[in-house]
Coordinates of C-alpha atoms and ligand atoms in Angstrom, one line a residue:
M246 CA -32.3 -27.2 40.2
K247 CA -31.4 -23.8 41.4
T248 CA -28.1 -23.9 39.5
T249 CA -29.8 -24.9 36.3
L250 CA -32.2 -22.0 36.6
T251 CA -29.4 -19.6 37.2
I252 CA -27.6 -20.9 34.1
Q253 CA -30.8 -20.6 32.1
K254 CA -31.2 -17.0 33.3
I255 CA -27.6 -16.2 32.4
L256 CA -28.1 -17.8 29.0
S257 CA -31.3 -15.9 28.3
N258 CA -29.6 -12.7 29.3
I259 CA -26.8 -13.4 26.9
I260 CA -29.2 -14.1 24.1
L261 CA -31.2 -10.9 24.9
F262 CA -28.0 -8.9 25.0
N263 CA -26.9 -10.3 21.6
I264 CA -30.3 -9.6 20.1
L265 CA -30.0 -6.0 21.4
I266 CA -26.5 -5.6 19.9
Y267 CA -27.7 -7.1 16.6
I268 CA -30.6 -4.6 16.5
F269 CA -28.3 -1.8 17.4
I270 CA -25.7 -2.6 14.7
N271 CA -28.3 -3.1 12.1
S272 CA -30.2 0.0 12.9
T273 CA -27.2 2.2 12.2
A274 CA -25.6 0.0 9.4
A275 CA -26.4 0.1 5.8
N276 CA -25.1 -1.4 2.7
Y277 CA -23.0 1.1 1.0
E278 CA -22.1 1.6 -2.7
W279 CA -18.5 1.7 -3.9
N280 CA -17.4 4.6 -6.0
T281 CA -16.6 2.6 -9.2
D282 CA -15.6 5.4 -11.6
I283 CA -12.2 6.9 -10.7
F284 CA -12.6 9.6 -13.4
S285 CA -15.7 11.1 -11.7
T286 CA -15.5 13.6 -8.9
L287 CA -16.0 12.2 -5.4
T288 CA -19.4 12.5 -3.7
I289 CA -19.2 12.8 0.1
P290 CA -20.9 9.8 1.7
D291 CA -24.2 10.3 3.5
S292 CA -23.3 11.3 7.1
S293 CA -26.4 9.8 8.7
I294 CA -24.8 6.4 8.3
T295 CA -21.8 5.5 10.5
T296 CA -21.4 1.8 9.9
R297 CA -20.9 1.0 6.3
K298 CA -21.1 -2.5 4.8
F299 CA -19.3 -3.3 1.7
A300 CA -18.8 -6.4 -0.4
L301 CA -15.8 -7.2 -2.4
N302 CA -15.9 -10.1 -4.8
L303 CA -12.5 -11.1 -6.1
T304 CA -12.2 -12.9 -9.5
R305 CA -9.8 -13.1 -12.4
A306 CA -10.8 -11.5 -15.6
D307 CA -9.2 -10.7 -19.0
L308 CA -8.6 -6.9 -19.0
A309 CA -6.3 -4.6 -21.0
P310 CA -5.4 -1.6 -18.7
D311 CA -2.6 -0.6 -21.2
G312 CA -4.1 -2.2 -24.3
Y313 CA -2.4 -5.5 -23.7
T314 CA -4.9 -8.2 -22.7
R315 CA -4.0 -10.4 -19.7
S316 CA -5.6 -12.1 -16.8
V317 CA -6.1 -9.5 -14.1
W318 CA -6.9 -10.0 -10.4
T319 CA -10.1 -7.9 -10.2
S320 CA -12.2 -6.5 -7.4
N321 CA -16.0 -6.5 -8.2
G322 CA -14.9 -7.1 -11.8
Q323 CA -12.7 -4.0 -12.2
Y324 CA -9.2 -2.7 -12.1
P325 CA -8.2 -0.5 -10.3
G326 CA -10.4 -1.7 -7.5
P327 CA -13.3 0.6 -6.6
I328 CA -12.9 3.5 -4.3
L329 CA -13.8 2.8 -0.7
Q330 CA -15.2 6.0 0.8
V331 CA -16.3 6.7 4.4
N332 CA -16.6 9.7 6.7
K333 CA -14.4 10.4 9.8
G334 CA -15.3 8.0 12.6
D335 CA -17.1 5.4 10.5
R336 CA -16.9 1.7 11.0
I337 CA -16.2 -0.4 7.9
I338 CA -17.7 -3.9 7.7
L339 CA -16.4 -5.4 4.5
N340 CA -17.1 -8.9 3.2
V341 CA -14.3 -10.3 0.9
T342 CA -15.3 -13.3 -1.2
N343 CA -12.4 -15.0 -2.8
N344 CA -13.0 -16.5 -6.2
L345 CA -9.4 -16.0 -7.4
V346 CA -8.3 -19.6 -7.1
D347 CA -5.3 -18.2 -5.1
P348 CA -5.7 -17.6 -1.4
T349 CA -5.8 -13.9 -0.5
A350 CA -5.8 -11.3 2.4
I351 CA -6.6 -7.6 2.2
H352 CA -4.6 -4.9 4.0
W353 CA -5.9 -1.4 4.7
H354 CA -2.8 0.6 4.1
G355 CA -2.4 3.4 6.7
I356 CA -5.3 2.4 8.9
F357 CA -4.2 2.0 12.6
Q358 CA -6.5 -1.0 13.4
I359 CA -6.7 -0.1 17.1
S360 CA -7.9 -3.2 18.9
T361 CA -8.5 -5.0 15.6
N362 CA -4.9 -6.0 14.6
W363 CA -6.4 -9.3 13.3
Y364 CA -8.1 -7.3 10.5
D365 CA -4.8 -5.7 9.3
G366 CA -4.7 -8.2 6.5
V367 CA -1.1 -9.5 6.5
A368 CA -1.1 -13.1 5.4
G369 CA 1.1 -15.2 7.7
Q370 CA 1.4 -12.5 10.3
T371 CA -2.0 -11.1 11.3
Q372 CA -4.2 -13.7 9.7
C373 CA -4.4 -16.9 7.7
P374 CA -5.0 -16.4 4.0
I375 CA -8.6 -16.6 2.8
P376 CA -8.8 -19.8 0.8
N377 CA -10.4 -19.8 -2.6
G378 CA -14.2 -20.2 -2.4
Y379 CA -14.4 -18.6 1.1
S380 CA -15.5 -15.3 2.5
F381 CA -14.1 -13.3 5.3
V382 CA -15.5 -10.2 7.0
Y383 CA -13.1 -7.3 7.9
N384 CA -14.7 -5.2 10.6
F385 CA -12.9 -2.1 11.9
S386 CA -13.3 1.5 12.9
T387 CA -11.5 4.2 11.2
G388 CA -11.2 6.0 14.5
D389 CA -10.2 9.6 14.2
Q390 CA -8.2 9.1 11.0
T391 CA -8.9 11.1 7.9
G392 CA -7.4 11.5 4.5
T393 CA -6.0 9.4 1.7
Y394 CA -5.3 5.7 2.0
W395 CA -5.5 2.6 -0.1
W396 CA -6.2 -1.1 0.2
H397 CA -4.4 -4.0 -1.4
S398 CA -3.7 -7.7 -1.1
H399 CA -1.0 -8.6 1.4
Y400 CA -0.7 -12.2 0.2
L401 CA 2.7 -12.7 -1.4
S402 CA 3.1 -10.5 -4.5
Q403 CA -0.6 -10.7 -5.4
Y404 CA -1.5 -6.9 -5.4
I405 CA 0.8 -6.5 -8.4
D406 CA -1.7 -8.4 -10.5
G407 CA -4.5 -5.9 -9.7
L408 CA -5.8 -6.3 -6.2
R409 CA -5.6 -2.7 -5.1
G410 CA -7.8 0.3 -4.7
P411 CA -8.2 3.7 -3.0
L412 CA -9.6 4.2 0.5
I413 CA -10.7 7.8 1.3
I414 CA -11.8 9.1 4.8
H415 CA -13.6 12.4 4.4
D416 CA -13.4 14.9 7.2
P417 CA -16.3 17.4 7.6
D418 CA -13.9 19.7 9.4
D419 CA -11.0 19.4 6.9
P420 CA -9.0 22.6 7.3
Y421 CA -8.7 22.9 3.5
L422 CA -12.4 22.1 2.7
K423 CA -13.1 25.7 1.6
D424 CA -10.1 25.8 -0.7
Y425 CA -11.5 23.4 -3.4
D426 CA -14.8 22.7 -5.1
Y427 CA -14.4 19.1 -6.2
E428 CA -12.1 16.2 -5.6
Y429 CA -10.6 13.4 -7.6
V430 CA -8.6 10.3 -6.8
I431 CA -5.6 9.6 -9.1
T432 CA -3.6 6.3 -8.7
L433 CA -0.2 5.8 -10.2
S434 CA 1.1 2.3 -10.8
D435 CA 3.4 0.2 -12.8
W436 CA 2.1 -2.8 -14.7
Y437 CA 3.4 -6.1 -15.9
H438 CA 2.1 -8.4 -18.7
S439 CA 3.1 -11.5 -16.9
P440 CA 1.5 -12.5 -13.6
S441 CA 3.5 -11.9 -10.5
S442 CA 3.3 -15.7 -9.8
V443 CA 5.5 -16.2 -12.8
L444 CA 7.8 -13.3 -12.1
L445 CA 8.3 -13.9 -8.4
P446 CA 9.8 -17.5 -8.8
L447 CA 12.2 -16.1 -11.4
R448 CA 13.2 -13.3 -9.0
L449 CA 13.8 -15.9 -6.3
A450 CA 15.5 -18.4 -8.5
P451 CA 18.9 -19.6 -7.1
G452 CA 21.7 -17.9 -8.8
Y453 CA 19.6 -15.0 -10.1
R454 CA 21.6 -11.8 -9.7
G455 CA 19.5 -9.5 -11.9
R456 CA 17.4 -6.6 -10.8
N457 CA 13.7 -6.5 -10.1
P458 CA 11.6 -7.4 -13.2
I459 CA 11.5 -4.4 -15.6
V460 CA 7.9 -3.2 -15.9
D461 CA 5.9 -3.2 -19.1
S462 CA 3.8 -0.1 -18.6
G463 CA 3.0 2.8 -16.3
L464 CA -0.7 3.5 -15.6
I465 CA -2.5 6.6 -14.4
S466 CA -5.7 5.5 -12.7
G467 CA -5.5 2.1 -14.3
R468 CA -5.0 3.4 -17.9
G469 CA -1.9 3.3 -20.0
Q470 CA -0.8 3.0 -23.6
Y471 CA 1.4 0.1 -24.7
N472 CA 3.3 0.1 -28.0
C473 CA 1.8 -3.1 -29.4
S474 CA 4.5 -3.5 -32.0
A475 CA 6.6 -4.8 -29.1
A476 CA 4.0 -7.4 -28.1
P477 CA 4.3 -11.1 -29.1
S478 CA 2.5 -11.9 -32.3
D479 CA -0.2 -14.0 -30.5
A480 CA -0.9 -11.3 -28.0
E481 CA -4.2 -9.5 -28.0
C482 CA -3.1 -5.9 -28.0
N483 CA -4.6 -2.5 -28.8
S484 CA -2.2 0.5 -29.2
D485 CA -5.1 3.0 -29.0
S486 CA -6.4 2.1 -25.5
P487 CA -8.3 4.8 -23.8
Q488 CA -6.4 7.7 -22.2
P489 CA -6.9 8.6 -18.6
I490 CA -8.8 11.9 -18.8
Y491 CA -9.9 14.1 -15.9
K492 CA -12.4 16.8 -16.7
V493 CA -12.3 20.3 -15.1
V494 CA -14.4 23.4 -15.3
K495 CA -12.7 26.7 -15.7
G496 CA -12.8 28.7 -12.5
K497 CA -13.1 25.7 -10.2
K498 CA -10.6 24.2 -7.8
Y499 CA -9.9 20.5 -7.5
R500 CA -8.3 18.4 -4.7
L501 CA -6.4 15.6 -6.3
R502 CA -5.7 12.6 -4.0
V503 CA -2.6 11.0 -5.5
I504 CA -1.7 7.4 -4.5
N505 CA 1.3 5.4 -5.7
T506 CA 0.0 1.8 -5.8
S507 CA 3.0 0.4 -7.8
A508 CA 5.0 -2.8 -7.4
Q509 CA 8.2 -0.9 -7.4
S510 CA 8.1 2.4 -9.4
Y511 CA 8.9 5.9 -8.1
F512 CA 7.0 8.6 -10.0
W513 CA 7.2 12.3 -10.6
F514 CA 3.6 13.6 -11.0
S515 CA 2.7 16.9 -12.6
I516 CA 0.2 18.8 -14.7
D517 CA 1.4 21.1 -17.4
S518 CA 0.7 24.8 -16.7
H519 CA -0.9 24.0 -13.3
Q520 CA 0.9 24.5 -10.1
M521 CA -0.1 22.3 -7.3
T522 CA -0.8 23.3 -3.7
L523 CA 0.4 20.5 -1.4
I524 CA -2.0 20.0 1.6
E525 CA -1.9 16.4 2.9
V526 CA 0.6 13.7 3.3
E527 CA -0.7 10.2 4.2
G528 CA -3.6 11.4 6.4
I529 CA -1.8 14.3 7.9
N530 CA -2.8 17.9 7.0
I531 CA 0.3 20.0 6.3
Q532 CA 1.1 23.7 5.8
S533 CA 0.3 24.4 2.2
N534 CA 3.2 24.8 -0.3
K535 CA 3.2 25.4 -4.0
I536 CA 5.0 22.8 -6.1
S537 CA 5.2 22.0 -9.8
K538 CA 6.2 18.3 -9.5
L539 CA 5.3 15.8 -6.9
P540 CA 7.6 12.9 -6.1
V541 CA 5.7 9.8 -5.0
H542 CA 7.2 6.4 -4.0
V543 CA 5.3 3.1 -3.6
G544 CA 2.7 3.3 -0.8
Q545 CA 2.9 7.0 -0.4
R546 CA -0.1 9.4 -0.8
Y547 CA -0.5 13.1 -1.2
S548 CA -3.3 15.6 -1.7
V549 CA -2.8 18.7 -3.9
I550 CA -5.2 21.4 -5.0
I551 CA -5.1 22.7 -8.5
S552 CA -7.0 25.7 -9.8
A553 CA -8.5 25.4 -13.3
D554 CA -7.4 29.0 -14.1
Q555 CA -5.7 28.5 -17.5
E556 CA -7.1 28.8 -21.0
V557 CA -9.8 26.3 -21.9
D558 CA -7.7 23.6 -23.5
N559 CA -6.2 20.1 -22.9
Y560 CA -3.1 19.8 -20.7
Y561 CA -0.9 16.8 -20.1
I562 CA -1.0 15.0 -16.8
R563 CA 2.4 13.5 -16.4
A564 CA 3.5 10.5 -14.3
T565 CA 7.1 9.9 -15.1
I566 CA 8.7 6.7 -13.8
L567 CA 12.3 7.4 -12.6
P568 CA 14.8 4.6 -13.0
C569 CA 15.9 4.5 -9.4
E570 CA 18.2 1.5 -10.2
P571 CA 21.0 2.4 -12.5
P572 CA 19.8 2.2 -16.2
P573 CA 20.3 -1.2 -17.9
N574 CA 23.7 -1.6 -19.6
T575 CA 24.3 -4.2 -22.2
T576 CA 27.8 -5.0 -21.0
D577 CA 26.7 -5.7 -17.5
T578 CA 25.3 -9.1 -16.8
I579 CA 23.4 -7.8 -13.8
D580 CA 21.3 -5.9 -16.3
T581 CA 21.1 -8.3 -19.3
E582 CA 20.1 -11.1 -16.9
T583 CA 17.3 -8.9 -15.5
I584 CA 13.8 -10.3 -16.0
N585 CA 12.0 -8.5 -18.8
Y586 CA 15.2 -6.7 -19.8
N587 CA 13.8 -6.2 -23.3
S588 CA 10.7 -4.4 -22.1
S589 CA 9.6 -1.6 -24.3
V590 CA 8.1 0.4 -21.4
N591 CA 7.4 4.1 -22.0
Y592 CA 8.6 5.7 -18.7
N593 CA 6.8 9.0 -19.6
V594 CA 3.2 8.1 -18.8
T595 CA 0.6 10.7 -19.7
G596 CA -3.0 11.5 -19.2
I597 CA -5.1 14.5 -20.0
L598 CA -6.6 17.3 -17.9
R599 CA -9.5 18.5 -20.1
Y600 CA -11.3 21.7 -19.6
D601 CA -15.0 21.8 -20.2
G602 CA -15.4 23.1 -23.8
A603 CA -11.9 22.0 -24.9
S604 CA -11.4 19.9 -28.1
E605 CA -12.1 16.2 -27.5
S606 CA -10.1 15.1 -30.5
S607 CA -6.8 16.9 -30.3
L608 CA -3.9 16.0 -28.0
P609 CA -2.4 18.6 -25.6
T610 CA 0.4 20.8 -26.9
S611 CA 1.4 21.8 -23.4
Q612 CA 4.9 21.8 -22.1
E613 CA 6.3 20.0 -19.1
W614 CA 7.3 22.1 -16.0
N615 CA 10.9 23.2 -16.0
D616 CA 10.8 25.9 -13.3
E617 CA 13.4 26.1 -10.6
F618 CA 11.5 23.6 -8.3
A619 CA 11.2 21.0 -11.0
T620 CA 14.8 21.3 -12.2
N621 CA 16.2 21.0 -8.6
L622 CA 14.0 18.1 -7.6
A623 CA 16.2 15.1 -6.5
S624 CA 15.3 11.9 -8.2
C625 CA 14.3 8.9 -6.1
R626 CA 14.0 10.9 -2.9
D627 CA 11.2 12.3 -0.8
L628 CA 10.2 15.9 -0.8
N629 CA 12.3 17.6 1.9
D630 CA 11.0 18.3 5.4
S631 CA 10.1 21.9 4.7
Y632 CA 7.3 20.8 2.4
L633 CA 5.8 18.4 4.9
I634 CA 5.3 20.5 8.0
P635 CA 2.2 19.3 9.9
L636 CA -0.6 21.8 10.5
T637 CA -1.0 20.5 14.1
S638 CA 2.4 20.8 15.6
S639 CA 3.9 18.0 17.7
T640 CA 7.2 17.1 19.4
P641 CA 8.4 13.5 19.4
P642 CA 9.2 12.3 23.0
N643 CA 12.5 10.8 23.9
A644 CA 12.9 7.2 22.8
T645 CA 12.5 4.4 25.4
D646 CA 13.0 1.6 23.0
T647 CA 15.7 1.9 20.3
F648 CA 16.3 -0.3 17.3
V649 CA 18.8 -0.2 14.4
F650 CA 17.8 -2.0 11.3
N651 CA 20.5 -2.8 8.7
V652 CA 18.6 -3.5 5.6
T653 CA 20.0 -4.9 2.4
V654 CA 19.4 -7.1 -0.7
R655 CA 22.1 -9.6 -1.2
P656 CA 22.6 -13.3 -2.0
D657 CA 22.1 -15.8 0.8
N658 CA 25.2 -18.0 0.9
T659 CA 23.3 -21.0 2.1
D660 CA 21.0 -21.4 -0.9
N661 CA 22.4 -18.9 -3.4
I662 CA 19.1 -17.0 -3.6
T663 CA 19.1 -13.2 -3.6
K664 CA 17.0 -12.1 -0.6
G665 CA 16.1 -9.0 1.4
F666 CA 17.5 -8.9 4.9
I667 CA 16.9 -6.9 8.1
N668 CA 19.9 -7.4 10.5
N669 CA 21.0 -10.4 8.4
S670 CA 17.7 -12.2 8.7
S671 CA 15.3 -12.7 5.9
F672 CA 11.6 -12.7 6.8
V673 CA 9.5 -15.8 6.0
P674 CA 5.8 -15.6 7.0
D675 CA 4.1 -18.7 8.5
L676 CA 0.9 -18.7 6.4
S677 CA -0.9 -21.4 8.3
S678 CA 0.1 -20.2 11.8
P679 CA 0.4 -16.4 11.9
S680 CA 2.3 -14.7 14.6
L681 CA -0.8 -12.9 15.9
N682 CA -2.7 -16.1 16.4
Q683 CA 0.3 -17.6 18.2
I684 CA 0.7 -14.7 20.6
L685 CA -3.0 -14.5 21.4
S686 CA -3.0 -18.2 22.2
G687 CA -0.3 -17.6 24.7
E688 CA 2.9 -18.2 22.8
D689 CA 5.9 -16.2 23.9
P690 CA 7.1 -14.2 20.8
S691 CA 10.6 -14.0 22.2
A692 CA 10.9 -17.7 21.3
F693 CA 9.8 -17.2 17.7
A694 CA 11.9 -18.5 14.8
T695 CA 14.6 -16.1 13.8
S696 CA 13.1 -15.9 10.3
L697 CA 10.0 -14.1 11.8
N698 CA 12.2 -11.0 12.4
S699 CA 10.4 -10.2 15.6
Y700 CA 11.2 -7.0 17.6
I701 CA 9.4 -6.7 21.0
Y702 CA 8.8 -3.6 23.1
D703 CA 6.5 -3.3 26.1
T704 CA 7.1 0.2 27.5
E705 CA 3.7 1.6 28.3
D706 CA 3.5 5.2 27.1
G707 CA 7.0 4.8 25.7
C708 CA 8.4 5.8 22.4
V709 CA 10.1 3.6 19.8
Q710 CA 13.0 4.9 17.7
I711 CA 14.1 2.9 14.6
T712 CA 17.1 3.8 12.6
V713 CA 16.9 2.2 9.2
I714 CA 20.3 1.9 7.5
N715 CA 20.3 1.0 3.8
T716 CA 23.6 -0.4 2.6
N717 CA 22.3 -0.9 -1.0
R718 CA 22.8 1.3 -4.0
V719 CA 19.0 1.4 -4.5
D720 CA 16.3 3.1 -2.4
H721 CA 13.9 1.3 -0.1
P722 CA 10.5 2.9 0.6
F723 CA 9.7 1.6 4.1
H724 CA 6.1 1.4 5.4
L725 CA 4.9 1.0 9.0
H726 CA 1.6 -0.7 9.9
G727 CA -0.5 0.4 12.8
H728 CA 1.0 3.9 13.3
V729 CA 2.2 7.1 11.7
F730 CA 5.7 8.1 12.7
W731 CA 7.8 11.2 13.1
L732 CA 10.6 11.4 10.6
I733 CA 13.4 12.9 12.6
G734 CA 16.4 12.0 10.5
N735 CA 17.1 11.2 6.9
G736 CA 20.3 11.4 4.9
T737 CA 23.3 9.6 3.5
G738 CA 25.8 7.8 5.6
I739 CA 26.0 4.8 7.8
L740 CA 25.6 4.4 11.6
G741 CA 28.9 5.8 12.7
E742 CA 28.3 8.9 10.6
I743 CA 24.7 9.7 11.7
D744 CA 24.8 13.0 13.6
E745 CA 22.1 13.0 16.2
T746 CA 22.4 16.7 16.6
T747 CA 20.9 17.1 13.2
F748 CA 17.7 15.3 14.2
N749 CA 14.5 17.3 13.5
L750 CA 12.7 17.3 16.8
E751 CA 10.5 20.4 16.3
N752 CA 7.3 19.5 14.4
P753 CA 8.9 17.0 12.1
P754 CA 7.0 15.4 9.2
V755 CA 4.5 12.7 10.2
R756 CA 3.6 9.9 7.8
D757 CA 3.6 6.2 7.3
T758 CA 5.9 5.5 4.3
I759 CA 9.4 7.0 3.7
V760 CA 12.2 6.6 1.2
V761 CA 15.4 5.3 2.8
Q762 CA 18.1 6.6 0.6
P763 CA 20.8 4.4 -1.0
Q764 CA 23.7 4.1 1.3
G765 CA 21.8 6.3 3.7
Y766 CA 19.5 6.2 6.7
S767 CA 16.2 7.3 8.1
V768 CA 15.3 7.7 11.7
I769 CA 11.7 7.4 12.9
R770 CA 9.9 7.6 16.2
Y771 CA 6.4 6.7 17.3
K772 CA 4.4 6.3 20.5
I773 CA 3.9 2.9 22.0
N774 CA 0.1 2.9 22.2
N775 CA -1.3 0.3 19.8
P776 CA -0.9 -3.3 21.1
G777 CA -0.4 -5.8 18.3
V778 CA 1.9 -7.2 15.7
W779 CA 2.8 -4.6 13.1
A780 CA 4.7 -5.1 9.9
F781 CA 7.5 -2.7 9.0
H782 CA 8.7 -3.4 5.5
C783 CA 10.1 -2.2 2.2
H784 CA 7.1 -1.5 -0.1
I785 CA 8.9 -2.5 -3.2
E786 CA 6.9 -5.6 -3.5
W787 CA 9.7 -7.8 -4.8
H788 CA 11.9 -6.8 -1.9
L789 CA 9.1 -7.6 0.6
D790 CA 8.6 -11.0 -0.9
M791 CA 12.4 -11.5 -0.8
G792 CA 12.1 -11.1 2.9
M793 CA 12.7 -7.4 3.7
S794 CA 10.2 -7.2 6.5
A795 CA 10.2 -7.1 10.3
Q796 CA 7.3 -7.6 12.7
L797 CA 7.1 -5.2 15.6
I798 CA 5.4 -6.7 18.6
E799 CA 3.9 -4.0 20.7
L800 CA 2.7 -4.2 24.3
R801 CA 2.5 -8.0 24.6
K802 CA 0.5 -8.1 27.8
E803 CA -2.2 -5.7 26.7
F804 CA -2.3 -7.5 23.4
Q805 CA -2.8 -10.9 25.0
N806 CA -5.8 -9.4 26.9
L807 CA -7.6 -9.1 23.6
T808 CA -9.6 -12.0 22.3
L809 CA -9.2 -13.2 18.7
P810 CA -12.7 -13.3 17.0
E811 CA -14.0 -16.7 16.3
D812 CA -14.2 -16.1 12.5
A813 CA -10.5 -15.2 12.5
K814 CA -9.7 -18.4 14.3
A815 CA -11.9 -20.4 12.0
L816 CA -10.1 -18.9 9.0
C817 CA -6.9 -20.8 9.9
T818 CA -8.8 -24.1 10.1
E819 CA -10.3 -23.4 6.6
Y820 CA -6.9 -22.5 5.2
Q821 CA -5.1 -25.5 6.7
N822 CA -7.9 -27.8 5.3
S823 CA -7.6 -26.2 1.9
E824 CA -3.9 -26.7 1.9
K825 CA -4.3 -30.4 2.6
R826 CA -6.8 -30.7 -0.2
S827 CA -4.7 -28.9 -2.8
V828 CA -2.5 -30.9 -5.2
P829 CA 0.7 -29.1 -6.2
G830 CA 0.6 -28.0 -9.8
L831 CA -3.0 -29.0 -10.3
A832 CA -4.9 -26.9 -7.8
G833 CA -4.7 -23.8 -10.1
D834 CA -3.1 -22.0 -7.1
S835 CA -0.5 -19.9 -9.0
Y836 CA 1.9 -19.7 -6.1
G837 CA 1.5 -23.3 -5.1
L838 CA 4.7 -24.6 -6.5
L839 CA 6.7 -21.7 -5.2
L840 CA 5.3 -22.2 -1.7
R841 CA 6.0 -25.9 -1.8
G842 CA 9.6 -25.2 -2.8
K843 CA 9.2 -26.6 -6.3
R844 CA 10.0 -23.7 -8.6
R845 CA 8.4 -23.7 -12.0
N846 CA 10.6 -24.5 -14.9
I847 CA 9.0 -21.9 -17.0
G848 CA 10.3 -19.7 -19.8
R849 CA 11.0 -16.0 -19.1
W850 CA 8.2 -14.8 -21.3
A851 CA 5.6 -17.5 -20.6
I852 CA 2.4 -16.5 -18.9
Ligands
CU1257 CU1 13.3 -2.3 -1.0

């Protein structure tokens, strides 16, 4: 009797506690609107709210970002996805409802996810995919992070089809706040007319030795102009699709948050007649520098300030895609075999910076920058360190855990498929049994399958050093989840030639995505302080899906002390059930046949 009473008492206390928690959360939380118009200046979110609830409904819709109508994977009906905006320290509670037919998972690119690794959004690594018809709530704090980020699908190659949008964390104490009047977000991306679920199986077809699929367009903030004379006769195509236009008022200053959300393309971004003052790289405030052109690779973000101090007129915004792979050559089968080899892409993507009072009917007559900075800019490389010096100075500690990653794209002799490798192992995610779930249920990650590319380090307060060596003739932009890192070395050469005495150990650049040069290397360090399973991968989406990814397993014991939320656990049951129900080829799941090892016998141009 006494025992029952005690249990009742405990239970009622638990219920009371939960009610109090519920009241607490709901008294400070509010539904929050997305910023849906990327061409309007940002408004700072109301600072009286610190927990912001968002809803993201994912559906397919026919859209024509570059004038060519195709099925686009949209977020709340739009592409690019709406801008997720919060203030420093805010919590984000975001309900994703999947009506795409495909499964999905959303990653918050650049967010540390301290103690919430299960909301990092990597399908088959940190979570099971969200099946079609289901909702999943991501709930994480942005901690003390500020700056420019983005969110995108991390389920196979799905973000290429449109599932991507900006994520901005405003800082009321931003050191550059007084240096601008307004701010805009500008996304740069490449664009295909065929869904990635058609292109990826072609890229992974046995015997295929071509390059990554050639893109059809480049987009500035989701808008581009396709030359419809190159479109198939039955395509719905408009050669006069709307230009990306950003409006400015003479005498005002604008912070532009530039995000490269591409599948594979490296851009040079510039605005005619307007120098840019570089102030932020990937959430890190940096010493300001004037530049005329900004190199941005996939996954990277920068903030620049421009001053509208020129004559009232229209000026070209330029986003030029650089061919980082050698240009196609008709005598080389590697090129003629390449998917979409006949693409009529215009690599010189343009938009308009329009002054208030300027003509709305005439095109700009402005000239592209050709000053010393622009002419000396190295193609397919990052800005050099001297442009990326953090405002808050720091010194990387000595490394306690050191890894060397040899990364390459090459044919796999066993199945004749061209894959991405890290130390001769190509990553294959386990969608129905993610590494995170396995570790939290007590599995020992040191016994994981080789194809999970696991690297484990447990040194408390230690420091990881990773040397990435790229043996290919193309660049690989590598992105780290869960951390920013110090970039202490970067150059050409292979391991024996890396000179440690050249390492930059005094206030080196800090960021989360870097270009590893062709036949070159990058050396990064970061503190061991975020227990979890963190992806480290090439952000050229084709290379990632070809297996160029590792998972970094940090502080196992501390990690295993965390408890996987019930909804994250339940997601795997839902996913496993949905997989049992699905019929290959009939389920409408566009990746279904690929995942089940039955590649589509589908024409190169079919959609
Ligand atoms: Cu790559």
